[in-house]
Amino acid sequence: METMHRTKIRELQLERLQHIVRYCYENVPFYHQRFDSIGLKPEHIRTLEDVRLIPPTTKADLRDNYPFGLFAVPRSKVVRIHASSGTTGKPTVVGYTKNDLEMWAEIMARIISAAGVTEKDTAQICFGYGLFTGALGLHYGLEKVGAAVIPASSGNSEKQLMLMKDFGTTTLIATPTYAMYLGELANELGYKPADFQLRVGLFGSEGCTTELRSKIEKRLGLFATDNYGMSELIGPGVSGECELRVGLHFAEDHFLPEIVDPETLEPRAEGESGELIVTTLTKEAMPLLRYRTRDLTRITYEPCKCGRTTARMEKVMGRSDDMLKIRGVNVFPSQIESVIMQIKQISPHYMLYIRREGYHDTLEVQVELVDGSLLTSFRELEELTQTIRAKLRVVLGIDAKVKLVGPKTIERFAGGKAKRIVDLRDMKA
């Protein structure tokens, strides 16, 4: 599949697109109603370009159909359920059939093999196991390749390094920032790169600049690649880099990509940047038609020198909406706002400050007191701060700093969109 002629790829995609459109129309009430509302029928999809006749699916649609409203199969056919955080504390739920899991393992195995991992490798997974798709996605792909898997999960960093050394780990799976942290900790504890047998890093869940990647490679003595995916589509595995690192190879037999203008949704020409829209071509439990990823990238269809002919997407440049990614966790300002609105001692005005401390991103939520007299009571101030932090932790899934400020000290925005996010990560110290 990875070296199929472009003509054959498009023929396969059209065949699968026509099938999945009819499948969704017949098995997902949401799509049936949406099609009928605009007079669209499955037989109207005659070419790949006709996919544009279908209205995009958004994250809001997933939230509105929480938890299982977009499932296309009976619950008895769902063998796995994953979820990611939602803007109101409700997660975005995704389901998998047995065939979905087999497909997932297959496309992960492709990415893992493209990065140079083989059955001779020992892979240590430092993603957290749970509703997050990253850990299990990589886990089954690595086992399919034949690599030995150490399901170390996240945290307990000194033990991670001990296992890495004692077990002879050759492949590290982690977020880029955690990989960098492990490298720094190893140095502090007196380890040298020669103490480890690391050679490949499979990084994902958050962006990684080439500068940071170079530092990780030097610190840990490995070769790092990037991969892309999201829970709504499958998890990791939608695309990934080969050893040449000239773009992320798309699993085009299972996902149909489009690049559109994020404002007009009009198609962009090959090589132009825009928002990535993806249609799942083979998902059974929860297929999605034209899902708006909100990720900004560009795609080329030129064959890679590695021999693969599948489309290659550039590393994600940013997002078309206001979603923040803090330490691999998706954070929406609306999530924070939903917490703030529940606390009577603070006003609805807030600011978000994102900083880079070392190689870790931090989030500070600055909120405004209603009663300025609280500023004179350390005990009450501290109790309120801890209450807000705890509530944010529940909704966001990460720990945020909280700073309480006096009444009417946060800027008001009389017109236009409020600019509540101050990203200081690129500022020089």
mmCIF file of N, CA and C in Angstrom, residues 345-351 366-373 375 404-413:
data_model
loop_
_atom_site.group_PDB
_atom_site.id
_atom_site.type_symbol
_atom_site.label_atom_id
_atom_site.label_comp_id
_atom_site.label_asym_id
_atom_site.label_seq_id
_atom_site.Cartn_x
_atom_site.Cartn_y
_atom_site.Cartn_z
ATOM 1 N N GLN A 345 -16.718 34.376 44.125
ATOM 2 C CA GLN A 345 -15.789 35.398 44.620
ATOM 3 C C GLN A 345 -14.982 36.070 43.516
ATOM 4 N N ILE A 346 -15.032 35.532 42.286
ATOM 5 C CA ILE A 346 -14.236 36.117 41.205
ATOM 6 C C ILE A 346 -15.135 36.534 40.050
ATOM 7 N N SER A 347 -14.682 37.532 39.312
ATOM 8 C CA SER A 347 -15.454 38.049 38.181
ATOM 9 C C SER A 347 -15.215 37.157 36.964
ATOM 10 N N PRO A 348 -15.984 37.356 35.900
ATOM 11 C CA PRO A 348 -15.795 36.533 34.700
ATOM 12 C C PRO A 348 -14.617 36.974 33.835
ATOM 13 N N HIS A 349 -13.844 37.923 34.296
ATOM 14 C CA HIS A 349 -12.703 38.430 33.519
ATOM 15 C C HIS A 349 -11.434 37.661 33.899
ATOM 16 N N TYR A 350 -10.696 37.237 32.884
ATOM 17 C CA TYR A 350 -9.502 36.440 33.147
ATOM 18 C C TYR A 350 -8.507 36.611 32.003
ATOM 19 N N MET A 351 -7.264 36.225 32.288
ATOM 20 C CA MET A 351 -6.203 36.203 31.282
ATOM 21 C C MET A 351 -5.435 34.900 31.426
ATOM 22 N N GLN A 366 -4.922 34.035 35.318
ATOM 23 C CA GLN A 366 -5.045 35.233 36.147
ATOM 24 C C GLN A 366 -6.526 35.612 36.222
ATOM 25 N N VAL A 367 -7.053 35.637 37.449
ATOM 26 C CA VAL A 367 -8.477 35.921 37.632
ATOM 27 C C VAL A 367 -8.656 37.118 38.555
ATOM 28 N N GLU A 368 -9.797 37.739 38.427
ATOM 29 C CA GLU A 368 -10.047 39.010 39.109
ATOM 30 C C GLU A 368 -11.032 38.832 40.274
ATOM 31 N N LEU A 369 -10.653 39.322 41.431
ATOM 32 C CA LEU A 369 -11.526 39.258 42.594
ATOM 33 C C LEU A 369 -12.694 40.237 42.470
ATOM 34 N N VAL A 370 -13.828 39.828 43.011
ATOM 35 C CA VAL A 370 -14.970 40.737 43.078
ATOM 36 C C VAL A 370 -14.810 41.697 44.249
ATOM 37 N N ASP A 371 -14.315 41.163 45.370
ATOM 38 C CA ASP A 371 -14.125 41.947 46.592
ATOM 39 C C ASP A 371 -12.634 42.142 46.848
ATOM 40 N N GLY A 372 -12.164 43.361 46.680
ATOM 41 C CA GLY A 372 -10.744 43.637 46.838
ATOM 42 C C GLY A 372 -10.228 43.449 48.248
ATOM 43 N N SER A 373 -11.126 43.442 49.253
ATOM 44 C CA SER A 373 -10.684 43.284 50.644
ATOM 45 C C SER A 373 -10.055 41.915 50.898
ATOM 46 N N LEU A 375 -7.737 40.683 49.354
ATOM 47 C CA LEU A 375 -6.292 40.789 49.151
ATOM 48 C C LEU A 375 -5.542 40.992 50.462
ATOM 49 N N LEU A 404 -4.535 35.608 41.705
ATOM 50 C CA LEU A 404 -5.682 36.459 41.989
ATOM 51 C C LEU A 404 -5.251 37.926 41.971
ATOM 52 N N VAL A 405 -5.994 38.754 41.253
ATOM 53 C CA VAL A 405 -5.671 40.172 41.172
ATOM 54 C C VAL A 405 -6.880 40.993 41.619
ATOM 55 N N GLY A 406 -6.659 42.264 41.887
ATOM 56 C CA GLY A 406 -7.706 43.141 42.392
ATOM 57 C C GLY A 406 -8.809 43.415 41.384
ATOM 58 N N PRO A 407 -9.933 43.918 41.873
ATOM 59 C CA PRO A 407 -11.069 44.226 40.994
ATOM 60 C C PRO A 407 -10.702 45.217 39.895
ATOM 61 N N LYS A 408 -11.213 44.960 38.700
ATOM 62 C CA LYS A 408 -11.083 45.850 37.542
ATOM 63 C C LYS A 408 -9.643 46.120 37.130
ATOM 64 N N THR A 409 -8.789 45.160 37.364
ATOM 65 C CA THR A 409 -7.394 45.326 36.937
ATOM 66 C C THR A 409 -7.099 44.587 35.634
ATOM 67 N N ILE A 410 -8.002 43.707 35.212
ATOM 68 C CA ILE A 410 -7.831 42.985 33.950
ATOM 69 C C ILE A 410 -8.509 43.771 32.836
ATOM 70 N N GLU A 411 -7.806 43.887 31.726
ATOM 71 C CA GLU A 411 -8.301 44.694 30.602
ATOM 72 C C GLU A 411 -9.672 44.237 30.117
ATOM 73 N N ARG A 412 -10.547 45.198 29.862
ATOM 74 C CA ARG A 412 -11.836 44.927 29.247
ATOM 75 C C ARG A 412 -11.723 45.120 27.731
ATOM 76 N N PHE A 413 -12.516 44.352 27.006
ATOM 77 C CA PHE A 413 -12.491 44.437 25.546
ATOM 78 C C PHE A 413 -13.857 44.895 25.069
#
